[in-house]
Amino acid sequence: MECSHYWGRGHENTRFDPENCIALCTYHHRFHWGHGDGRQEYTDFMRKRLGDRGFDLLDVRAHTYKKRDDKLDKIIIEQLIKELEQEV
């Protein structure tokens, strides 16, 4: 399994956004959805997963400049981990 970013890692604002990342097998990540001819299928999947509004908001976040803030990202990630641990 690999982490696939719908909007590539160069989009700093969505690099660690859970709505932008999904787990894909190597084939779908590297050869089909991520970099291959299945991009429209990937878009359709993400639109279904997030809904039209959620997908559009992700698109806006991906294309909005944000200065990278590693300290804030670390705090957010630690909080997400705590929430996931409570679910288990």
Phi, psi and omega in degrees: 000143179228154177274118179257127175262120178301307170268125186307164184297344177291343175274090187304325185294335181243010184301319181250016180285119181300334179285344181265350187242136173220158177273128177230151172292162183303318181301307182293326182288311188269330189244341186243285184284312188293312186227006185253207185274004181263021184300319180295323177297320177297316179299315179299318179298313181295321179295321178291319181295317186262345189081161183300314181296314180298319179295316179296321178294322176298318178300316179296315179299320181295329184255014176255128181293136175216126176293135181297134180228089184298325180295315178295318178300320179296318179298315180296316180296318179298321178294319178297321178297316178300316180297319179294321179295326179289333179287335184279000000 
